[in-house]
Each structure stands twice: as structure tokens, then as C-alpha cells.
XYZ file of C-alpha atoms in Angstrom:
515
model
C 52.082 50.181 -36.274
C 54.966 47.504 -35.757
C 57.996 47.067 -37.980
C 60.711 44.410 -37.419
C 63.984 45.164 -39.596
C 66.473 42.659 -40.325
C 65.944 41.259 -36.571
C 67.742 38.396 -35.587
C 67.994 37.187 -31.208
C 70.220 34.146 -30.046
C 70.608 33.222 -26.637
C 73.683 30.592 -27.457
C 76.736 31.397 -29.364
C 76.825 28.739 -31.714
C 73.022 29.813 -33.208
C 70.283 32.014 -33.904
C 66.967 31.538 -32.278
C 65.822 33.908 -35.467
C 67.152 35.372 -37.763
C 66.887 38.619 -40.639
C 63.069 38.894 -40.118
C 61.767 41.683 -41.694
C 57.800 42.184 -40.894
C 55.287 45.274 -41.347
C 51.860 44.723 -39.235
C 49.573 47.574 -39.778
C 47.051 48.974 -37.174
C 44.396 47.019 -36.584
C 44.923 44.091 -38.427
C 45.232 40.490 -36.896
C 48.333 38.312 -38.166
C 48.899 34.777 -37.357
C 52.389 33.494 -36.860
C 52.732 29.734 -37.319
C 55.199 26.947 -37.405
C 56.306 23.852 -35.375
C 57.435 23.937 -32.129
C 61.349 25.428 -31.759
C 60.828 27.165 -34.819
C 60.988 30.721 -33.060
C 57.705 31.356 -32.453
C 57.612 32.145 -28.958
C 61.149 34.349 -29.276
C 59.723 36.229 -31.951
C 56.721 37.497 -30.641
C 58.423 38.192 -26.976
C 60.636 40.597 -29.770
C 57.562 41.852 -31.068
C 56.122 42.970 -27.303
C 58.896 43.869 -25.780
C 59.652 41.495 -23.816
C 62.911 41.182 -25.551
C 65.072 43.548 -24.682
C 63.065 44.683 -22.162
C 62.838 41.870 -19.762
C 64.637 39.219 -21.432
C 68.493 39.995 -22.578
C 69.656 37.818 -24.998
C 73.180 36.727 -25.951
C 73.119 38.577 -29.455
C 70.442 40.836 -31.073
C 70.773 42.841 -34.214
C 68.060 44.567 -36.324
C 65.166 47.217 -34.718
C 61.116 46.791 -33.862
C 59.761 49.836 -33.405
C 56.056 50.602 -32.189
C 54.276 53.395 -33.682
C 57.707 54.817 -35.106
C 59.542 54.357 -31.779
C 62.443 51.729 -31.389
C 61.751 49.955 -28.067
C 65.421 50.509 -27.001
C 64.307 54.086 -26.699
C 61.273 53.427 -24.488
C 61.267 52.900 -20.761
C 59.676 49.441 -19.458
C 56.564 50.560 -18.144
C 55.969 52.938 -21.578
C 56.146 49.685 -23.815
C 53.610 47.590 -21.524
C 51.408 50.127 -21.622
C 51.170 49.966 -25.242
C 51.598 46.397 -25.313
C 49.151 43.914 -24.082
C 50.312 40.339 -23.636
C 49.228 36.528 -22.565
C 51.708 34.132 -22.371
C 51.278 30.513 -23.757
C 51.830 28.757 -19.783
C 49.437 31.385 -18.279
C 50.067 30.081 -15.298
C 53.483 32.303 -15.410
C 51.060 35.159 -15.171
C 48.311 33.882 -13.109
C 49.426 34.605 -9.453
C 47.367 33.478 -6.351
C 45.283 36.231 -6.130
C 41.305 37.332 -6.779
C 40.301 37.506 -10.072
C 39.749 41.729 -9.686
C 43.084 41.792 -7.847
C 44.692 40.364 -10.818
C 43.048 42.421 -13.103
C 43.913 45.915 -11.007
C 47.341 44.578 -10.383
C 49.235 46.244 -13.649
C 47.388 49.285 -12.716
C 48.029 49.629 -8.767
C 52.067 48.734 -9.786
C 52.171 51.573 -11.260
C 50.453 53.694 -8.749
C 46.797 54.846 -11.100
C 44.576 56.213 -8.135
C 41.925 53.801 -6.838
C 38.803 55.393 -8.263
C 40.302 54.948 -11.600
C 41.384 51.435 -11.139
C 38.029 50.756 -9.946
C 36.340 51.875 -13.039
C 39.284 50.268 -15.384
C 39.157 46.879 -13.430
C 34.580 46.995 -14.121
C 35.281 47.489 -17.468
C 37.970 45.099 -18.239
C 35.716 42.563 -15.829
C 32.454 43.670 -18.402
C 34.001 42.911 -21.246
C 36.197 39.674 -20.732
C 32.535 38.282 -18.946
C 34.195 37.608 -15.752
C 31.667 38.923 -13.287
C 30.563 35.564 -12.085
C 34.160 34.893 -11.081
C 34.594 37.757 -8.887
C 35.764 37.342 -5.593
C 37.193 33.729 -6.677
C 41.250 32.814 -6.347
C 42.701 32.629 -10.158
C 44.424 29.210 -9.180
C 40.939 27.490 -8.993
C 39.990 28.624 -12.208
C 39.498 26.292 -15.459
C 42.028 26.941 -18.229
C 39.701 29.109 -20.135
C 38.504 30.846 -16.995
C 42.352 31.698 -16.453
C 43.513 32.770 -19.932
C 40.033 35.202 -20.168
C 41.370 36.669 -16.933
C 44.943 37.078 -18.226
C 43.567 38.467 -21.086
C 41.878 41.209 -18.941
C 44.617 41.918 -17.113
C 46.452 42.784 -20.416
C 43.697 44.421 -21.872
C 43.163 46.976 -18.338
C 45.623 49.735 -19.582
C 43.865 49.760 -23.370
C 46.899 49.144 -25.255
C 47.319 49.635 -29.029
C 48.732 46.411 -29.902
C 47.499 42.823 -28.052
C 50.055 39.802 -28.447
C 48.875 35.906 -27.797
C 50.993 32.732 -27.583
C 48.874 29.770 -28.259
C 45.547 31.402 -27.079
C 43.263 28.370 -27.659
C 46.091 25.429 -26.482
C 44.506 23.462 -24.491
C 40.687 24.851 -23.787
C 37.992 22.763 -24.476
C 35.676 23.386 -27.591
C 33.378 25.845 -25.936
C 36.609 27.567 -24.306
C 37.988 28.400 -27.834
C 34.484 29.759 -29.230
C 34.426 31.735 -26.463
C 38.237 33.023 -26.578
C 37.822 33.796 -30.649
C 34.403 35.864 -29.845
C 36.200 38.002 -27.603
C 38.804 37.862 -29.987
C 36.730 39.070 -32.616
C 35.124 41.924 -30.722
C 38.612 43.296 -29.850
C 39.239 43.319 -33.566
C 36.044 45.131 -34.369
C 37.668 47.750 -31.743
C 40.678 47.998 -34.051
C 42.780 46.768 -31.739
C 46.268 45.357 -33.514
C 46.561 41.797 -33.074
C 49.277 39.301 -33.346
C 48.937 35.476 -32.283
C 51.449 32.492 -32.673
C 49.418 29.465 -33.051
C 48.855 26.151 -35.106
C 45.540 25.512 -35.077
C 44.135 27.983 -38.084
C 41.120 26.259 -38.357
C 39.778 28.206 -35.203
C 40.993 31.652 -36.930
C 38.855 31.738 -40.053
C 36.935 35.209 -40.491
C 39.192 36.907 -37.563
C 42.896 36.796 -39.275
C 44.205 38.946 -42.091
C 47.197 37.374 -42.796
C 49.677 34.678 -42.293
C 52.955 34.541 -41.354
C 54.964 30.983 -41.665
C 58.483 30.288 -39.789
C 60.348 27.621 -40.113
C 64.061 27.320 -38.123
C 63.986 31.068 -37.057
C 63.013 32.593 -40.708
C 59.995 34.018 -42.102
C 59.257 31.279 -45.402
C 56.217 32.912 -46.351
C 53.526 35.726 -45.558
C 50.071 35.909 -47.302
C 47.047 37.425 -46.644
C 44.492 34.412 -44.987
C 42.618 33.398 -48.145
C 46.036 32.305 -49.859
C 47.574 30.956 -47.012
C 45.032 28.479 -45.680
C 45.560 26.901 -49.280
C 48.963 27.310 -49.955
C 49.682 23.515 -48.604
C 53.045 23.272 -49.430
C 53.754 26.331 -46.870
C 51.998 24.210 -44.112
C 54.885 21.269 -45.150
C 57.617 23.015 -44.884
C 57.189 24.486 -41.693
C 55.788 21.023 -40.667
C 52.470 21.594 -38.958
C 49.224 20.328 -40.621
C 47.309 22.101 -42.808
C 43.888 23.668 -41.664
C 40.357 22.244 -43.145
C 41.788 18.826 -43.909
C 40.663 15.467 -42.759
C 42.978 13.085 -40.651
C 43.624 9.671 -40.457
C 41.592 7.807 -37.263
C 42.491 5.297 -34.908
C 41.747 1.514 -35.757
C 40.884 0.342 -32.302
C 43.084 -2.273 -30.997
C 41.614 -5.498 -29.152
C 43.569 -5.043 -25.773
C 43.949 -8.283 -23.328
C 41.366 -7.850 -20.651
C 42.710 -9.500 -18.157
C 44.134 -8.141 -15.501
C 42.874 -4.996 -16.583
C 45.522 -2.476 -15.525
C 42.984 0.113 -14.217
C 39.751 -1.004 -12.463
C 37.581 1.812 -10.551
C 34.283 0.760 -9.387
C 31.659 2.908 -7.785
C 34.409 6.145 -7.038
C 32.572 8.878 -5.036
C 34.616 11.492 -4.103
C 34.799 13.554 -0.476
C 35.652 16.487 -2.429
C 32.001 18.724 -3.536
C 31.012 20.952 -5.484
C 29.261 24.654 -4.450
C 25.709 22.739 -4.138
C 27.265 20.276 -1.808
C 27.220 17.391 -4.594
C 30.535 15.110 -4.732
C 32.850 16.098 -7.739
C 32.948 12.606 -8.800
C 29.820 10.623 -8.094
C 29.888 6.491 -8.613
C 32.104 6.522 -11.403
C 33.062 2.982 -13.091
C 35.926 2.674 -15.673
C 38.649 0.306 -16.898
C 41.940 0.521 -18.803
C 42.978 -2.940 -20.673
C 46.536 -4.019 -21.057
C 48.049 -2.191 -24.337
C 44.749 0.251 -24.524
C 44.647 3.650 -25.108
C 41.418 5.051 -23.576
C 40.562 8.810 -24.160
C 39.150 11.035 -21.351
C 36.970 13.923 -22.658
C 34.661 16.916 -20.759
C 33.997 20.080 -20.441
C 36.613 21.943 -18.077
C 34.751 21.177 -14.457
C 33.589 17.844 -15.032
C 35.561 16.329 -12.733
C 38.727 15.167 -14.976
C 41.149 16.221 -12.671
C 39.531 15.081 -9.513
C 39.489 11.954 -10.945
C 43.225 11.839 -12.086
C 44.188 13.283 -8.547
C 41.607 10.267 -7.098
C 43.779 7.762 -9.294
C 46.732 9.357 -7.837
C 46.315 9.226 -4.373
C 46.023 13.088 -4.107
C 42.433 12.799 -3.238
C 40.235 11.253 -0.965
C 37.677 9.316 -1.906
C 34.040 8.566 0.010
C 33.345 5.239 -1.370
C 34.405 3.103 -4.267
C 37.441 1.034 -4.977
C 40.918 1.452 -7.105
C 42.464 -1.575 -8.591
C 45.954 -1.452 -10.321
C 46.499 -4.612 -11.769
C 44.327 -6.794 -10.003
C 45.208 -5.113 -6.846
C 43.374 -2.744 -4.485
C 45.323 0.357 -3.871
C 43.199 2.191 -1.196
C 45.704 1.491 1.165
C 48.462 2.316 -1.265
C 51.094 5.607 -0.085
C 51.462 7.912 -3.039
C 54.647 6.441 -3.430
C 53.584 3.196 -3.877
C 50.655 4.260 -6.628
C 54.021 6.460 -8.516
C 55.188 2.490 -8.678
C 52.965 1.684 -10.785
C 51.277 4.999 -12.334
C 53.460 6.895 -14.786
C 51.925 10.622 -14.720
C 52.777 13.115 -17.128
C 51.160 16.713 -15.974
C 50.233 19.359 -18.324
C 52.430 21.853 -16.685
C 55.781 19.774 -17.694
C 58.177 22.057 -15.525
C 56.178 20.712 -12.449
C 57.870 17.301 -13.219
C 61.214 18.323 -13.541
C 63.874 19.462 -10.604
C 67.461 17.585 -11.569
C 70.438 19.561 -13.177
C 70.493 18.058 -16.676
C 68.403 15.948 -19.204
C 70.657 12.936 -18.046
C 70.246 12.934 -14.450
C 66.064 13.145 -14.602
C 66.462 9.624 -16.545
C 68.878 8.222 -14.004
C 66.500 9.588 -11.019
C 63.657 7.510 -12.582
C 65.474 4.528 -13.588
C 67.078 4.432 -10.097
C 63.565 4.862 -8.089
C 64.699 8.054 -6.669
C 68.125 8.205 -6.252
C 70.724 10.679 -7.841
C 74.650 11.149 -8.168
C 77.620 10.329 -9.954
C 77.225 6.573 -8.379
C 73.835 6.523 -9.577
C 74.554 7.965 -13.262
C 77.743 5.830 -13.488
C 75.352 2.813 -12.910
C 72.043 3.782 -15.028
C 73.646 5.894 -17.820
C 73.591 3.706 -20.773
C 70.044 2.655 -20.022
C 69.529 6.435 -19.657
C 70.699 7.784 -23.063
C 68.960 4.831 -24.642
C 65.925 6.051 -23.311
C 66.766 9.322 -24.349
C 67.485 7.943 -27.937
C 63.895 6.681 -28.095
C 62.752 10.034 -28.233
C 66.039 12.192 -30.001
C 67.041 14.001 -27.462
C 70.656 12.165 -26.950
C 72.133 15.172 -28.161
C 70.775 17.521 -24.662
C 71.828 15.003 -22.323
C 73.886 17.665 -20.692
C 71.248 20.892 -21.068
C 68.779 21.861 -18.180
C 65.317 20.068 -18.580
C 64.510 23.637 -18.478
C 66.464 24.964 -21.702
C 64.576 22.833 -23.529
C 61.336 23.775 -25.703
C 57.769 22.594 -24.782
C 58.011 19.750 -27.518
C 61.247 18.583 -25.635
C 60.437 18.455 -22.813
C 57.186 16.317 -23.493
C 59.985 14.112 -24.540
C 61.419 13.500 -22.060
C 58.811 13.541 -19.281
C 57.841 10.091 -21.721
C 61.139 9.064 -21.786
C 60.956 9.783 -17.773
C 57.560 7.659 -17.057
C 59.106 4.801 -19.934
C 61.905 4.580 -17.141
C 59.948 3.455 -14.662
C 57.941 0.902 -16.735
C 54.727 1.798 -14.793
C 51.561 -0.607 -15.475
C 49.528 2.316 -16.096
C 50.020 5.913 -17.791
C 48.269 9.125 -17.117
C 48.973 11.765 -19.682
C 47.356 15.200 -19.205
C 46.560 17.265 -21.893
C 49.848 17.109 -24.322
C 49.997 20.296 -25.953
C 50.926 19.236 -29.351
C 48.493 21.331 -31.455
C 49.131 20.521 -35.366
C 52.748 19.617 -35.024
C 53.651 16.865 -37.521
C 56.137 15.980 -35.903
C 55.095 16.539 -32.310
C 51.846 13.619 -33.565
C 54.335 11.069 -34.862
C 56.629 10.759 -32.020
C 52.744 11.058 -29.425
C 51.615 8.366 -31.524
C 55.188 6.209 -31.298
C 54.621 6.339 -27.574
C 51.409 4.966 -27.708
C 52.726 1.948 -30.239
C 55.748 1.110 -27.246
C 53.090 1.376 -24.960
C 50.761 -1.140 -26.655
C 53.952 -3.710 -27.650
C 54.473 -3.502 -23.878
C 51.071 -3.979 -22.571
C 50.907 -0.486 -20.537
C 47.489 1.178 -19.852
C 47.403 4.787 -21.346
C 44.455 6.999 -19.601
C 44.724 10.335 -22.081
C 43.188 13.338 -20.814
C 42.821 15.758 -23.866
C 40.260 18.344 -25.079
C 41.893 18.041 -28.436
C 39.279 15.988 -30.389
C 41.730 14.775 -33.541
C 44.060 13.412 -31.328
C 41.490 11.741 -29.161
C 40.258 9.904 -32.350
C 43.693 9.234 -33.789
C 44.928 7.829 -30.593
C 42.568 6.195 -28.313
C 40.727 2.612 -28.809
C 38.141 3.205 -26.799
C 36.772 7.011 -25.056
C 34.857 7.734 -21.943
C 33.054 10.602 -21.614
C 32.961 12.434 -18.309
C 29.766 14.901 -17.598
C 29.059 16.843 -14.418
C 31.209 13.919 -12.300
C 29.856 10.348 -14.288
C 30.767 8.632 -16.891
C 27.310 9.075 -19.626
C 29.940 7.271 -22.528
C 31.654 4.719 -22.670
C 32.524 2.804 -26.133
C 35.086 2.460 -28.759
C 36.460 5.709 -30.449
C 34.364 5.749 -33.660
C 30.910 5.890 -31.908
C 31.660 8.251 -29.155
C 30.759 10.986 -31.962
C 27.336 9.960 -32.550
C 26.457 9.180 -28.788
C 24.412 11.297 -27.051
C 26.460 12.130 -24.347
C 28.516 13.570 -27.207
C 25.605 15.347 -28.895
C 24.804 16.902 -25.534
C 28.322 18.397 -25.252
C 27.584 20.540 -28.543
C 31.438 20.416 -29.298
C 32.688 19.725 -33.087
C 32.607 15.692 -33.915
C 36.543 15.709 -34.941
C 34.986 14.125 -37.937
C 33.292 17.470 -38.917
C 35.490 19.389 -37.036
C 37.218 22.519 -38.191
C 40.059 21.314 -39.581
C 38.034 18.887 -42.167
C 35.373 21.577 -43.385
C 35.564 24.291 -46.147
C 36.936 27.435 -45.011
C 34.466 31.263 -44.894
C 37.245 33.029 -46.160
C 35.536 35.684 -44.313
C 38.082 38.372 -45.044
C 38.974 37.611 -48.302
């Protein structure tokens, strides 16, 4: 079905991104690729659909993929992505503002299939991916699941023979992923071919045949799924964690109460939902000095109303805002960035300077930029950048740099500023060893220096590693609100139906399904 020979892509003279990999995936298998971020991951599989050399033209690139026998060099653009079905890990790249049926039809009006046919591809597509009660609705006010199911239609509207997925289940929320792995599985029972960079195995169990590790551009092992999920030492090398294992959880720290850096009290907000009821009705919440709290719900709760709220990007109807002490109704959005560090999901949203360098010297100048301004702040600057490794791409383009990076230094951005409280949304860190330890670092500065940390996450381990204390966020209140290690066994939990993270996945026996 797909062959890669001796393929090696670098987009910098001085090194591969990877290199020599030699792979075979057969028709209507499903093959995980895994490793930690920057180990090629992404580069490979844009090799494997096309993407590379089609739309992306790197520096150097050696070796062949061909696709049922063909080398893609010998096929035109639109005859590989007909064959080839793709969703990108930021689906926002491919997530335009349009309808949910216009962005489904869109691959097949750009290429000029007559409207009746389109019609009937677009129902079917719609059918399957169980989108029909988001017709008619803008993609850009969709959930994260709700987006990557229509991105996965989209892909799926010219039938191709092979279906590629970065990071498929990043970021979705419990019932998102069960979802996204039923479809998944249903595709599979189509024999569709199938072949999906992730971390998280866990999730995979019973859909994937085999295994495919990669550490610094090079394939370091390849098993079918029984033996890899066991084969431990594979899961070191490459450095994420291996699947069905326990992991270590949070002792809860006793934070000083007072001032509490985040006080909200009795938040209503204007913004409503379809049956006219406020997004966010009377919520109350604090975050201590040096606490981590954990924000959890299902995608429409009202987490991101309430961030924006916190913000300043949203009104509110009633209900008060403290930041240290202070009320901050009357507060510009300025004045809130002051004294709220925010780090967004979508990282590239935060960044606009030329280099690494100069977004540190913009925050630790409040704003200001130029060779005055990095003459004055740069040793504070590349300290800053120290804290986090990335001294040595001082001089790259925020975005160069990989997903882990620039995490990195969005932290190392918001440390700048010293902010009283933190808002970090949904970091993307999956199983990454090393992607944990330096999260978890942060929140140890952040303690030493008595900052408020509000994280927003859907990943469940991290929640419980991280966080002292969790709230619990359900159609626009707050039903929990406790220290970590009871949040599990509350109700509010219970009536989620999601995974404890004590009995989640990752820390049960594996079906072994397809052994």
C-alpha cells in the first residue's frame, strides 16, 4: 500500500529532520507512529501523505514513498489528495470560517465534482462522521472534538485509500476521544489504511496493528501492538511514557490564603446559551498564593467563557473579579494582562516578534521592542530563556520552533512579566517525559514565587499530578470543588462518566485485542 525507502527530509543544512527510514504499511492495517515531541513525527507522516514534496519543499530529500506502487514525484497534487486523506494536529490550520457542509463539500467543489454529486458525497460523509446536528453551524464555534470530526469528514469526502492523523485525540475531552476511536474503528472495519502519530497508546488498544517508535528522526523499533505496548524499554528511549502504567500524583500543597490571588464571587455571564440560559451562571472560585488549581469539563461547559470572563474579553451580568485583593471590573484588558499571565492553547496566537529573543524582551519591557529595548533587557532575557533550554534559539523565529518549544517559551514569556496569576490552557504535552518534567518545573517556580496557576486541561494524569486542589465545571457552575485526590470519587465526577486518572487507561491491563 505505502513503502518508504531509505527516506531521509531536512529543512536546515546542518541536519536531518529524518533520516534512512525504511517502512512497509500494508492495506488496511492501522500503524501508530510514536515518540517525543521533535523527534520527526509530524515530518514523517507529512512524507507519508504527500504533503512533502507536494506542498512542502524541503531543503534536502533523498529516498522514495510510493502509494500503491506509484512514487508521489510522479503524481500530480490533486491525484495524491485524492488518495490521501489527512487531519492535521492544529486543526484549526484546516478549519476555515465556513458551515460545517461547506467545509465538508469544499475539497470536492475545488476541484469542480458537479453539485448533485457533492450533495450526495457531503450526506454521506455528514452520516457517517454524526455531524447532522451541526449543520448549518460556523466550524469556528465548534468544540475541539466537534472540529476534528468535521476535519475528519472533510478528508474522508473523496473516499481515499489511505487516512493519515497527527495527534487525533490531543486535547478532546474523555468522551471526545471515545467518540474519535469509534469512528476510528469503523473506518478500520471498512479497510481503510490507517496511519496516526500519537503518544497516548492507551486510547489505541484493539484498533492498532502495529507500532512504530522514532526517536531523533530514526525508526528504533517496529512491532506488531501486543509486543510493543510491553516492550518498556522502547517507550524509554524514545522518551514518552509507557501505556497501562500508573503515575505518580500530586501531594497537595497548603497555599497561603491570604490575599488569595483569584477571587470570583457570584460571576453570571451576559453571554447565553441556545435556551437563553447564561453560559456561566453564579460561579464562585478562588486561586491561593503558590496553588495550582485544575479546571475540568466537558467541552461546552463554560471553561472558556470563564477564562475570557477572567480576561476581560467578556462581559459579565453580575458578580465580581478580584486579583489580589482588588476588584478588576473596572480594569482595561491591559491592565488585567498586568497581572494575568495567559498562555492559549493555540501558542502561535501569542507570538508576533522576529526571534525567540525579542518576544522575551517585549514582555520584560511591558510592550516595547528594538535594539534599545534588547540592549537593555537581554541578559534578563536569555536567563529566562535558560530556565527553560532554549538559549541556544535565541535567534530562530518563535515560529521555527516545535510545539514543545514553543510552550517554552510562551512560560518563559508569562515568567517575564511576573504576573500574580497564571492561566494555562490546555498544554498539549501528551506522554512526553520530558515535556511533564519541565510542566511540572513551572509549576515548582510558580509555587517558590507565590503565583496562582488556574490549569485548564482535559488531560486527567496531568490534572492529578499537577494541581492541589480541582474544580469541576458542569453546564456553567462549579458542582466540585476540593483537593485533587477526592475530585475522583465526587459525584460531580461520577456524573461526568470520564476515566478516574486513577483507573484510567494508562494504569489498566491492556485487551490485546489484535493480538
Amino acid at each position: 500500500m505505502l513503502r518508504l525507502e531509505g527516506l531521509t527530509v531536512g529543512f536546515r543544512a546542518d541536519r536531518d529532520v529524518i533520516s534512512s527510514i525504511d517502512l512497509s504499511i500494508e492495506a488496511g492495517s492501522t500503524v501508530i507512529i510514536t515518540g517525543a515531541a521533535g523527534c520527526g513525527k509530524s515530518t514523517l507522516l507529512a512524507a507519508m501523505s504527500g504533503i512533502i514534496p507536494k506542498l512542502l519543499h524541503p531543503l534536502r530529500m533523498q529516498g522514495a514513498v510510493t502509494l500503491q506502487g506509484t512514487d508521489y514525484r510522479a503524481l500530480k497534487p490533486a491525484d495524491v489528495f485524492r488518495q490521501v486523506g489527512v487531519v492535521l494536529q492544529a486543526v484549526e490550520d484546516q478549519t476555515w470560517d465556513l458551515t460545517v457542509e461547506d467545509l465538508v463539500a469544499f475539497p470536492l467543489e475545488n476541484r469542480g465534482v458537479p453539485q448533485a454529486e457533492v450533495r450526495t458525497r457531503v450526506a454521506a460523509a455528514v452520516e457517517k462522521m454524526g455531524l447532522v446536528e451541526l449543520l448549518g453551524r460556523k466550524v469556528r464555534t465548534l468544540s475541539g472534538g466537534e472540529r476534528r470530526r468535521v476535519a475528519l469528514a472533510s478528508a474522508l469526502v473523496w473516499q481515499p485509500a489511505l487516512l493519515v492523523l497527527d495527534e487525533p485525540t490531543t486535547g478532546l475531552d474523555p468522551d471526545a476521544r471515545r467518540r474519535m476511536i469509534v469512528l476510528l474503528q469503523e473506518l478500520r472495519a471498512e479497510n481503510l489504511t490507517i496511519v496516526i502519530a500519537e503518544q497516548d497508546l492507551a486510547w489505541f488498544d484493539g484498533l492498532a496493528d502495529r507500532v512504530v517508535f522514532l526517536a531523533d528522526g530514526k525508526v528504533i523499533a517496529d512491532q506488531p501492538w501486543s509486543e510493543a505496548i510491553r516492550n518498556t524499554a522502547a517507550f524509554d528511549t524514545v522518551g514518552i511514557e509507557a501505556p497501562f502504567l500508573a503515575h505518580q500524583s500530586c501531594v497537595p500543597t497548603v497555599p497561603t490564603q491570604e490575599p488569595q490571588r483569584l477571587k470570583v464571587e457570584a460571576l453570571t455571564s451576559d453571554l447565553c446559551r441556545a435556551d437563553k440560559q447564561p453560559v456561566l451562571r453564579s460561579i464562585h472560585l478562588t486561586v491561593g498564593q503558590g496553588e495550582v488549581v485544575g479546571l475540568i469539563g466537558c467541552n461546552g461547559a463554560g471553561k472558556t467563557t470563564l477564562m475570557r470572563a477572567l480576561l476581560g474579553l467578556q462581559t459579565s451580568s453580575r458578580g465580581t473579579i478580584a486579583i489580589d485583593g482588588e476588584p478588576c471590573r473596572d480594569w482595561s484588558i491591559a491592565q488585567r494582562a498586568r497581572r494575568i499571565g495567559y498562555v492559549p492553547q493555540n501558542l502561535r496566537r501569542m507570538f508576533f516578534q522576529l526571534s525567540v529573543l525579542d518576544e522575551i524582551v517585549f514582555s520584560l519591557s511591558g510592550g516595547q521592542s528594538g535594539a534599545k529595548q534588547v540592549e537593555q533587557h537581554k541578559a534578563a532575557a536569555l536567563d529566562l530563556l535558560g530556565r527553560v533550554g532554549l538559549t541556544a534559539k535565541s535567534a530562530e523565529s518563535p515560529f521555527s520552533l516545535s510545539n514543545r518549544e514553543q510552550l517554552l517559551l510562551a512560560i518563559a514569556c508569562v515568567e517575564a512579566t511576573e504576573p500574580s496569576l497564571i492561566i494555562l490552557d490546555e498544554p498539549l504535552i501528551a506522554r512526553d517525559k520530558q515535556w511533564r518534567g519541565e510542566l511540572m518545573a513551572f509549576f515548582a517556580r510558580c509555587r517558590q514565587a507565590g503565583r496562582g496557576v488556574l490549569l485548564v486541561s482535559h488531560d486527567l494524569p496531568l490534572i492529578d499530578m499537577a494541581a492541589d486542589r480541582v474544580l469541576i465545571l458542569a453546564s456553567g457552575e462549579i458542582e466540585f470543588d476540593g483537593a485533587t485526590p477526592s475530585a475522583w470519587t465526587s459525584q460531580a465526577f461520577v456524573r461526568l462518566g470520564w476515566p478516574s486518572p486513577l483507573n484510567h487507561p494508562q494504569s489498566t491491563e491492556p485487551r490485546h485485542a489484535l493480538a
